[in-house]
Short mmCIF file of C-alpha atoms in Angstrom, two decimals:
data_model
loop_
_atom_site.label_atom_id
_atom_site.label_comp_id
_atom_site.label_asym_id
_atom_site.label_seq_id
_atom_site.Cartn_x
_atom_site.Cartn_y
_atom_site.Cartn_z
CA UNK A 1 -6.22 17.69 -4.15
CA UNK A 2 -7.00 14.44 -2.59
CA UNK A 3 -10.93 14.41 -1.53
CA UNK A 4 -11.15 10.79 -1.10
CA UNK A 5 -10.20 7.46 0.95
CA UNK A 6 -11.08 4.12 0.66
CA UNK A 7 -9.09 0.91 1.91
CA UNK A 8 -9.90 -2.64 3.44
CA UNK A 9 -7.14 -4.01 5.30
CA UNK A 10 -5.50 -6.30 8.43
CA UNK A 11 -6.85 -3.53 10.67
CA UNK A 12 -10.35 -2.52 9.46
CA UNK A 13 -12.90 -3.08 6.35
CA UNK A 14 -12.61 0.73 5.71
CA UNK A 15 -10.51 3.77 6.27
CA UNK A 16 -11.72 5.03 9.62
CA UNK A 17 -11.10 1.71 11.17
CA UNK A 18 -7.60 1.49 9.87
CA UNK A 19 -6.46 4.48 11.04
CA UNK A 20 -7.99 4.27 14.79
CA UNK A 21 -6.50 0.49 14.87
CA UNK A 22 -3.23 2.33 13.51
CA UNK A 23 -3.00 4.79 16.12
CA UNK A 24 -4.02 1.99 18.68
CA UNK A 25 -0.85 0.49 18.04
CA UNK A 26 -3.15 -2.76 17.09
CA UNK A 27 -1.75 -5.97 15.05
CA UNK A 28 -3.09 -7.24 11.71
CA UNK A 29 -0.69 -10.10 12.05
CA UNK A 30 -2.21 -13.93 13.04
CA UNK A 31 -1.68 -17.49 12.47
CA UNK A 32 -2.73 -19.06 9.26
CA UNK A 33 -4.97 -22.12 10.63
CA UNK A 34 -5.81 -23.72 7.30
CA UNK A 35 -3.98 -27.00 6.89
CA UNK A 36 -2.24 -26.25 4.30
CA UNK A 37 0.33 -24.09 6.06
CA UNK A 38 0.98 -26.62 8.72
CA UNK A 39 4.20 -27.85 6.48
CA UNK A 40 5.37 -24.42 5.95
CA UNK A 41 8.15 -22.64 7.93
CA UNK A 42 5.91 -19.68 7.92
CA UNK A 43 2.72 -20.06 9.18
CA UNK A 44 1.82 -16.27 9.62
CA UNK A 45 -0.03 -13.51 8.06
CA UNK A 46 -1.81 -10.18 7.74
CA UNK A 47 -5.43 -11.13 6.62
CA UNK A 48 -8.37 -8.67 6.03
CA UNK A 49 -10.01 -7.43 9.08
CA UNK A 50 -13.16 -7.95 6.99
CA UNK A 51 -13.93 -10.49 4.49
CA UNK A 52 -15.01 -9.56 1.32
CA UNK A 53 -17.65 -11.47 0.82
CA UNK A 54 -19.27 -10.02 3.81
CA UNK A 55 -19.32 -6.78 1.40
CA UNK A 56 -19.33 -7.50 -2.26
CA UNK A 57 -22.76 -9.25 -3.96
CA UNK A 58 -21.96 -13.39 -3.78
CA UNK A 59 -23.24 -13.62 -7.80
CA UNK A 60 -19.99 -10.66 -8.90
CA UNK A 61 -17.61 -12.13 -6.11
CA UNK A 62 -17.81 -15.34 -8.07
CA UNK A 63 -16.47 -13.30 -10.80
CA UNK A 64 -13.66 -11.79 -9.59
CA UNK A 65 -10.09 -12.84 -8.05
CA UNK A 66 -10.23 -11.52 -3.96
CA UNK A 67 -7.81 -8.61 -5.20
CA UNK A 68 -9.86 -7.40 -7.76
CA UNK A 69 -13.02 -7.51 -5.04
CA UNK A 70 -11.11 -5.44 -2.54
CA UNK A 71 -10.15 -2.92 -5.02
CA UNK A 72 -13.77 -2.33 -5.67
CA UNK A 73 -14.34 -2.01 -2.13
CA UNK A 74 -11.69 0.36 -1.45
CA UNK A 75 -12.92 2.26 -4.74
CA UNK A 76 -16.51 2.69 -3.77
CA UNK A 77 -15.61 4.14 -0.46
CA UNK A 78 -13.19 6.38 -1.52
CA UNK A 79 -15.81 7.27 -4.73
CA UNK A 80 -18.08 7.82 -1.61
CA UNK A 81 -15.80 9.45 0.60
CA UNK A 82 -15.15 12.23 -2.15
CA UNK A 83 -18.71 12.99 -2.95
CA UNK A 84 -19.25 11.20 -5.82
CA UNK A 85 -17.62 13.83 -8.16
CA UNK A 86 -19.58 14.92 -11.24
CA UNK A 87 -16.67 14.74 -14.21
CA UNK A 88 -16.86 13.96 -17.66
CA UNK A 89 -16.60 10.23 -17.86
CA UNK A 90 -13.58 11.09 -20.58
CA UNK A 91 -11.75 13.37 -17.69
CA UNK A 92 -11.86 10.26 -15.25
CA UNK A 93 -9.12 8.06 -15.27
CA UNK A 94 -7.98 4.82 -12.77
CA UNK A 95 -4.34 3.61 -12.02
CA UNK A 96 -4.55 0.92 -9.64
CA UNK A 97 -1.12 -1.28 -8.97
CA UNK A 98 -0.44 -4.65 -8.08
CA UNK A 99 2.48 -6.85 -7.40
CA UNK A 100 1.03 -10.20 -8.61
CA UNK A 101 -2.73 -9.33 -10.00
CA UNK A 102 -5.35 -12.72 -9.43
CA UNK A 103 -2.66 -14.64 -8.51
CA UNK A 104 -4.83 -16.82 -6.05
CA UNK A 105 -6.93 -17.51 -9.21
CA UNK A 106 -4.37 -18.51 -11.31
CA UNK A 107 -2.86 -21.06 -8.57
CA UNK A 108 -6.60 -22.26 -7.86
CA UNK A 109 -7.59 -22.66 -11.43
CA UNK A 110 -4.65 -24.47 -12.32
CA UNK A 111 -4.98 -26.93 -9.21
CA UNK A 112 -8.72 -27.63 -10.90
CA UNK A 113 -6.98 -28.05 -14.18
CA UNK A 114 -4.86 -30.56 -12.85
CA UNK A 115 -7.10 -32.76 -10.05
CA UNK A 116 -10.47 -32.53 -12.44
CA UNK A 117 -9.51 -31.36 -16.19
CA UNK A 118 -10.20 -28.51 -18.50
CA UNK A 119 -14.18 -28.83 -18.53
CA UNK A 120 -13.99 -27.67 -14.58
CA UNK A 121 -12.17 -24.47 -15.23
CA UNK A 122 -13.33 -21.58 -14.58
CA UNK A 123 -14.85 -19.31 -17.80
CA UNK A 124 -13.83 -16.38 -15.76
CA UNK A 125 -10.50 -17.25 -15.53
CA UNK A 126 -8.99 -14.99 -17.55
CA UNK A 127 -10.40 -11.92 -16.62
CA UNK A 128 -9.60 -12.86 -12.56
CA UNK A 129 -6.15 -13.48 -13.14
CA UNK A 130 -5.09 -10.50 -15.32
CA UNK A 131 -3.10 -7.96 -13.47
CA UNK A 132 -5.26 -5.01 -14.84
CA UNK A 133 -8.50 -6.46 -13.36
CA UNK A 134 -8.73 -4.06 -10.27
CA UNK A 135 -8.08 -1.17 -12.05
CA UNK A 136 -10.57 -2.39 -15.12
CA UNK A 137 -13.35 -3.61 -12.65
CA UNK A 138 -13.28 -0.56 -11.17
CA UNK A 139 -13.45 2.11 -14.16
CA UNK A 140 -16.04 -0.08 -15.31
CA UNK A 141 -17.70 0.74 -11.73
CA UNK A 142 -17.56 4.17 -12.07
CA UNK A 143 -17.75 4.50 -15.38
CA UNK A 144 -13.85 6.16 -16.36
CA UNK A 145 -13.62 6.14 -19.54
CA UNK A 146 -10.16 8.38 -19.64
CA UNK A 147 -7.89 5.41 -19.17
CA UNK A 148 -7.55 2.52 -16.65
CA UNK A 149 -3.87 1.95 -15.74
CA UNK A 150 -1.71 -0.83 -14.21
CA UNK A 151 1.82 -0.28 -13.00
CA UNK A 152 3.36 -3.48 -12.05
CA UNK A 153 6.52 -2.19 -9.70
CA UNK A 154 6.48 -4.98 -6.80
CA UNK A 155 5.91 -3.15 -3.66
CA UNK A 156 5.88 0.12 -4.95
CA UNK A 157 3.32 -0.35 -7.38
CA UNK A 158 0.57 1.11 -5.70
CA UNK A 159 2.83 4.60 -4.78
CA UNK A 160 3.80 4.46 -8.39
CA UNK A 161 0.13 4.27 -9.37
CA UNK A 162 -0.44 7.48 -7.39
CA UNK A 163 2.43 9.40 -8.76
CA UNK A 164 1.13 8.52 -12.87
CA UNK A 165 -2.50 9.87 -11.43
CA UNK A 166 -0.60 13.12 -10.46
CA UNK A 167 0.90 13.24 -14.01
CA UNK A 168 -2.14 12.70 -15.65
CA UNK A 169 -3.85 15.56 -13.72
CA UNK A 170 -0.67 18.03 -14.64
CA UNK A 171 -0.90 16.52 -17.82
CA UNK A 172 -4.34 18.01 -18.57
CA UNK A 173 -5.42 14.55 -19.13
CA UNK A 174 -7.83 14.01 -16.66
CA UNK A 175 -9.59 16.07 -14.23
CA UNK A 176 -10.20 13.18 -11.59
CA UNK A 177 -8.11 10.17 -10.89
CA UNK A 178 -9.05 7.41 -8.14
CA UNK A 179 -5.49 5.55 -7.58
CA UNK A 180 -4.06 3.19 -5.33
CA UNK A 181 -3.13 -0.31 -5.13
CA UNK A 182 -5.11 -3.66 -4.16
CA UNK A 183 -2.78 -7.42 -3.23
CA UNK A 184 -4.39 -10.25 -1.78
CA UNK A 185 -1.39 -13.17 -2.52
CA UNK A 186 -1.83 -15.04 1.05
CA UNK A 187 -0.94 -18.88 -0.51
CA UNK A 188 1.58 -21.31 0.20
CA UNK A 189 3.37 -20.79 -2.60
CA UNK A 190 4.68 -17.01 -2.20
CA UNK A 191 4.69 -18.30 1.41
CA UNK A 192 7.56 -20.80 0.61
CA UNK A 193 9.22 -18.68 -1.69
CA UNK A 194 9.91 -15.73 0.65
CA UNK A 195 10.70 -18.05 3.46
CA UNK A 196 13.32 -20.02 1.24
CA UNK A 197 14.35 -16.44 0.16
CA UNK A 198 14.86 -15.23 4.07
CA UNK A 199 12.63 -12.40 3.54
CA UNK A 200 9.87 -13.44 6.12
CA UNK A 201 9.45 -13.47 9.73
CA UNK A 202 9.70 -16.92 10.98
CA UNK A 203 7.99 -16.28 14.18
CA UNK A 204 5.27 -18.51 14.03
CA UNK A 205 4.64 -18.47 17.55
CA UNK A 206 4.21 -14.91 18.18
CA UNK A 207 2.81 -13.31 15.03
CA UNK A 208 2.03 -9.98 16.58
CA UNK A 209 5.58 -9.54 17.67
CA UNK A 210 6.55 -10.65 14.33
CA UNK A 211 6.45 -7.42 12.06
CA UNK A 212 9.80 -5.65 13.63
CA UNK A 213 10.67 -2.56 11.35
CA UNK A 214 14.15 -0.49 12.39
CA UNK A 215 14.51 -3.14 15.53
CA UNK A 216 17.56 -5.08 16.48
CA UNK A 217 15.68 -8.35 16.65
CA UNK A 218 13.97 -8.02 13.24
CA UNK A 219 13.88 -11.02 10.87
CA UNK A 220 12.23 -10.30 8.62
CA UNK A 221 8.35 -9.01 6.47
CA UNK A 222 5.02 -10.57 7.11
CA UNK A 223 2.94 -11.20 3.97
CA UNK A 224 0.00 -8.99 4.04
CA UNK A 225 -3.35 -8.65 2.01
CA UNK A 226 -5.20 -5.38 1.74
CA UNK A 227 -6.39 -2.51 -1.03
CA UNK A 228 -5.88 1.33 -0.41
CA UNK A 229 -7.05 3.92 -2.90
CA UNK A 230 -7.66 8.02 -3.41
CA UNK A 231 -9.70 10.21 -5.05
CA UNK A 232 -7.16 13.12 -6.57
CA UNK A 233 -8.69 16.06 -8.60
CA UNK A 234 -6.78 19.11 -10.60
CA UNK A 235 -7.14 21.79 -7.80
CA UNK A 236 -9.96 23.97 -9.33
CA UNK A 237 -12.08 21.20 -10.28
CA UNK A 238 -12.11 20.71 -6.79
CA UNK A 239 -12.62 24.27 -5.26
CA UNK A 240 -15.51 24.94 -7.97
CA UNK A 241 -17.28 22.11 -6.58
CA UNK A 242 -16.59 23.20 -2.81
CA UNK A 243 -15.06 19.45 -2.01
CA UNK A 244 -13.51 18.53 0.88
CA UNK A 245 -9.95 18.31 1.07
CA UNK A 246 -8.17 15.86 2.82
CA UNK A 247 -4.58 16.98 2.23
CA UNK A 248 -2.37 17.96 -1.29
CA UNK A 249 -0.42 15.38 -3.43
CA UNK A 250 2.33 18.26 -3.62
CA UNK A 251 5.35 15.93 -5.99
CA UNK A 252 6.01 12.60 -6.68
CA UNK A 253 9.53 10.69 -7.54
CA UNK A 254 10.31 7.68 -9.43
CA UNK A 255 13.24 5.64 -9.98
CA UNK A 256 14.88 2.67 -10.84
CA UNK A 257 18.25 1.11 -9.67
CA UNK A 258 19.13 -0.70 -12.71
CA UNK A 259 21.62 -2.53 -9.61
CA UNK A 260 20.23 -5.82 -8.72
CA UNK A 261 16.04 -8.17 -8.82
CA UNK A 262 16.10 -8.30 -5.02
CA UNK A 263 18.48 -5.92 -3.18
CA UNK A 264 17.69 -2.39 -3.28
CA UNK A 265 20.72 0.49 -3.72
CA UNK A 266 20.31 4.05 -1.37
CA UNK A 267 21.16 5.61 -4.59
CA UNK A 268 18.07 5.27 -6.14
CA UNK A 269 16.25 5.90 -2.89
CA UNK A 270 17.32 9.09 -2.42
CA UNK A 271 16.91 10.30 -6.15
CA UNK A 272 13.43 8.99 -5.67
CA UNK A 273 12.95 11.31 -2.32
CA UNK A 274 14.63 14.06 -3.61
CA UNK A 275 12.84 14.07 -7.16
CA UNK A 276 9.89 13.77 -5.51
CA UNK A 277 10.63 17.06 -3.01
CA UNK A 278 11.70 18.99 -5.89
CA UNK A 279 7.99 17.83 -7.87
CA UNK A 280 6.61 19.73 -4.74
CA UNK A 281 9.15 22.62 -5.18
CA UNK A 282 10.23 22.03 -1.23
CA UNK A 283 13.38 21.17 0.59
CA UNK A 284 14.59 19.04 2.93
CA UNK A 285 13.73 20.75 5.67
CA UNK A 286 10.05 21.65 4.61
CA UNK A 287 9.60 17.40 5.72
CA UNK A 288 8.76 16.94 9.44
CA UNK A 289 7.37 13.45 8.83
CA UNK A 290 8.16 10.66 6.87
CA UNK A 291 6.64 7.15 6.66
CA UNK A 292 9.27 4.87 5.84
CA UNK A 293 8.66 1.42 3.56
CA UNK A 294 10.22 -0.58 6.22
CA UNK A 295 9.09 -4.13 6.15
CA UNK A 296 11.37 -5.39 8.89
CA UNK A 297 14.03 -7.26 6.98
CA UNK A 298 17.56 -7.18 7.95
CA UNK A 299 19.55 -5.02 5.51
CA UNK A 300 16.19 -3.10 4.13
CA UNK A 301 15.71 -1.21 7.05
CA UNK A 302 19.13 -0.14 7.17
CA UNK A 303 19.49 0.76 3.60
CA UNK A 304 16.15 3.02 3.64
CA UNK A 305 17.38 4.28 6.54
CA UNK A 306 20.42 5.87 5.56
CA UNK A 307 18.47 7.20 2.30
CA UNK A 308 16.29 9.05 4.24
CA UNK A 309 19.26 10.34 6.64
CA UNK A 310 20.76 11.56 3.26
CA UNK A 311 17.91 12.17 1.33
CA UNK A 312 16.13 14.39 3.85
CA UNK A 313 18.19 14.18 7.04
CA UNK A 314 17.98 13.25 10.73
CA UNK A 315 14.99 15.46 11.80
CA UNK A 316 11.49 13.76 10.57
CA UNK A 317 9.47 11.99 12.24
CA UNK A 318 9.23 8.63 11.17
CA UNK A 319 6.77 6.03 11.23
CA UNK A 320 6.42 2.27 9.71
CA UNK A 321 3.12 0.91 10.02
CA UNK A 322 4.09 -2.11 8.42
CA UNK A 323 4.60 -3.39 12.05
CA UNK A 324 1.01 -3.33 12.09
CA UNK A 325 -0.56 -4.17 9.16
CA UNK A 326 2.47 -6.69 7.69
CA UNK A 327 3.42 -5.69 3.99
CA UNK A 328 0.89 -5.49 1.59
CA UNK A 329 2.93 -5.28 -1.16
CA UNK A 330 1.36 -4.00 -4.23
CA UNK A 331 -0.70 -2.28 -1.80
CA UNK A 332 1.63 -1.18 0.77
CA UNK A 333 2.39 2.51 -0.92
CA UNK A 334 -1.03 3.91 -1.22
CA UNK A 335 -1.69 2.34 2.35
CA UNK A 336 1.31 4.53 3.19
CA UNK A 337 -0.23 7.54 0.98
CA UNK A 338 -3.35 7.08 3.40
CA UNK A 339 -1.38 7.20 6.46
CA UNK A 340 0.39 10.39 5.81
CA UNK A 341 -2.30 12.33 4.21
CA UNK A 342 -4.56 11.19 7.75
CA UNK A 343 -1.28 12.22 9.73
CA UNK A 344 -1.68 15.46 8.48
CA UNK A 345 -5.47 16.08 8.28
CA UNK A 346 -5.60 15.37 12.29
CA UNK A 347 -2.08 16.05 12.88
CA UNK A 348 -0.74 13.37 14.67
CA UNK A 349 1.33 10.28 13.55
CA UNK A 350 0.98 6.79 14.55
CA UNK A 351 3.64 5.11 16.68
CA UNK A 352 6.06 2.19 15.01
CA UNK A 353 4.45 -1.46 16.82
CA UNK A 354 7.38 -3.95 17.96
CA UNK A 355 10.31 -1.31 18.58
CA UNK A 356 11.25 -2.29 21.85
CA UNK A 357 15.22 -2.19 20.93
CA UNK A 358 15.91 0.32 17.99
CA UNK A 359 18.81 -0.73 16.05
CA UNK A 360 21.88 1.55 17.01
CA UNK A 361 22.47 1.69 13.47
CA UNK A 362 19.45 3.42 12.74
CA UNK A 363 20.04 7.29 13.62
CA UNK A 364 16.47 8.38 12.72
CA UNK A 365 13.94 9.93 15.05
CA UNK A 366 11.32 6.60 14.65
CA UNK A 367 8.50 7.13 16.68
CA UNK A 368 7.62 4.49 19.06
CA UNK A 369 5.23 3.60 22.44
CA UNK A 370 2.63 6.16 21.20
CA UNK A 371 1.23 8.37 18.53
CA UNK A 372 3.52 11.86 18.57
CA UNK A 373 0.74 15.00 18.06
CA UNK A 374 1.73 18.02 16.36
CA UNK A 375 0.91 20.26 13.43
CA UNK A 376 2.34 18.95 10.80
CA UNK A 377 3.23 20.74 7.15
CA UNK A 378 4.32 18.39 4.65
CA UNK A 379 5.02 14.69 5.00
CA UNK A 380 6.90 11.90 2.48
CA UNK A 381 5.63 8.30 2.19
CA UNK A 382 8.38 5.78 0.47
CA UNK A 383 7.92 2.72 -1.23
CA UNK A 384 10.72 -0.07 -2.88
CA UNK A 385 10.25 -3.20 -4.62
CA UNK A 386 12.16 -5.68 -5.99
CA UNK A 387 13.55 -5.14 -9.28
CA UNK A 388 14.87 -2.16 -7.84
CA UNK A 389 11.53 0.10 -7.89
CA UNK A 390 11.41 3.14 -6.02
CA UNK A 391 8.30 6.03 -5.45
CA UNK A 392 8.54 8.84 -3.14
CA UNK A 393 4.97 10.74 -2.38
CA UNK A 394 5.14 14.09 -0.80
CA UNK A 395 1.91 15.35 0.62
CA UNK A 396 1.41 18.88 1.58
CA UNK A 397 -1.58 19.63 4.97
CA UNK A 398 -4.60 21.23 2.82
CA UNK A 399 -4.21 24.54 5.68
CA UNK A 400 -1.04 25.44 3.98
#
């Protein structure tokens, strides 16, 4: 059962602003104005909506890398959001993925180490940098004490993280899991990379327009920063507590291509979907919606698109609210996760931002100019990364 949300992102410092900026159709995306970016062929990105440091005490900020302060964010509102569950600190566990961890520390630290020597280093270095901060700052928060997890998959990471907290709950080792993912990697480094890679939008001068999924003039992701996360719980932990339930985690799949580091193969894809439908013991045709991983590049789109035409077939919905928020990457599944799971508590999915010209290529029924209403039964969320990472979520409606 999932009985909590929590997420800071390019739309809104919590959940309920996300989703009403998501069903606006509203952009994330702006201009980077530092200086630094001003030599930089890409000059665009998906920053928080809210700062953190307009939430999180200024002595603990100081602390902790910017992804590891989101996470907590996103963890105390989902923690919140669920009630504050009463569990065994030993039946509580935390997964919480990343692509790159306190990568903005480990760049800043090491500029200090270089412009001012060792003595101006941070003591905290260590512990902001490590990929397994978020998900250690934040059992440490709520006191889990039955494991704190840290899948490292690229961009499906924080699906991934998701789909081990539903094995640990089937597993009978843990009664309560709060999973998700947290990134926060806006520097000119990664920046340059993807732009020398071709990966990024170059559209410097219209960054709203710039996040394209499934359209003809897509060229490619914009480089978000945000933290999603959810409260699961073994279904009768749940109903002898009379929680609220937001929607069911019915099956999750996980593969990997074992193909190629940067371009995915639709054979892995669609094991991943279709693993993931038969977790939930449904078929094809039980899917009316699916949110797609789409970041807008070229041959991605196109790729995930015939998955899901093979995978599940022409008749989903299908959304990509990457056009809004930019890719989050570590982040971008359980952002996903929340989309669906709010697409079918209130039964109505948000529109696709940017697709004014849907590529004839693409045969799926995208949704586009506004949010499509309807009751909605069971819904799959799909995240890739490089290294050829894939996680498919199915989520049943809690009514069912």
């Amino acid at each position: 059962m999932v009985t909590g949300l929590g997420a800071t992102t390019p739309l809104g410092g919590d959940v309920p602003s996300t989703w009403a900026g998501l069903l606006a159709g509203d952009s994330g995306i702006s201009a980077i104005e530092e200086d630094w970016a001003a030599g930089l062929p890409v000059r665009i990105a998906g920053r928080l909506r809210v700062e953190p440091s307009e939430v999180i005490d200024r002595v603990q900020a100081r602390r902790l890398d910017r992804c590891e302060q989101i996470a907590l964010i996103a963890a105390r509102e989902a923690w919140a959001d669920a009630g504050r569950p009463d569990v065994e600190p030993e039946r509580l566990a935390v997964v919480i993925g990343t692509g790159t961890g306190g990568a903005l520390s480990m760049l800043g630290q090491d500029d200090v180490l270089e412009a001012s020597g060792v003595r101006k280093v941070s003591p905290h270095t260590v512990p902001m940098l490590m990929a397994n901060g978020p998900a250690a700052w934040v059992s440490i928060e709520l006191g889990a004490k039955g494991g704190a997890h840290t899948p490292v998959s690229a961009c499906a990471s924080g699906a991934e993280a998701i789909a081990m907290g539903l094995d640990l709950i089937r597993l009978g080792r843990a009664d309560v899991v709060v999973a998700g993912g947290a990134e926060a990697c806006i520097h000119p480094l990664p920046l340059a990379g993807f732009a020398q890679a071709k990966a990024h939008s170059t559209r410097n001068d219209a960054p709203q327009q710039a996040s394209r999924p499934f359209d003809t003039h897509r060229d490619g992701f914009v480089i978000g920063e945000g933290a999603a996360l959810v409260v699961l719980e073994r279904a009768d932990f749940a109903a002898a507590r009379a929680a609220r339930v937001h929607a069911v985690l019915a099956g999750a799949g996980v593969t990997s291509d074992a193909h190629h580091i940067t371009s995915a193969h639709p054979e892995g894809q669609v094991r991943a979907m279709r693993l993931a439908l038969a977790s939930a013991g449904l078929g094809p045709l039980d899917v009316q919606h699916v949110h797609a991983h789409a970041t807008s590049t070229p041959k991605g789109d196109l790729t995930e698109a015939e998955s899901i035409a093979e995978a599940i077939g022409l008749h989903p919905a299908v959304t990509a609210t990457k056009s809004m928020t930019g890719h989050l990457f570590g982040a971008a599944g359980a952002l996903g996760a929340v989309s669906v799971i709010l697409s079918l508590r209130d039964r109505v999915i948000p529109a696709t931002r940017n697709l004014d010209d849907l590529d004839p290529q693409v045969k799926l029924d995208v949704v586009a100019g506004r949010p499509r209403r309807g009751t909605l039964g069971a819904a799959l969320t799909n995240s890739f990364g490089f290294g050829g990472h894939n996680a498919s979520l199915v989520f049943t409606a809690e009514r069912a």
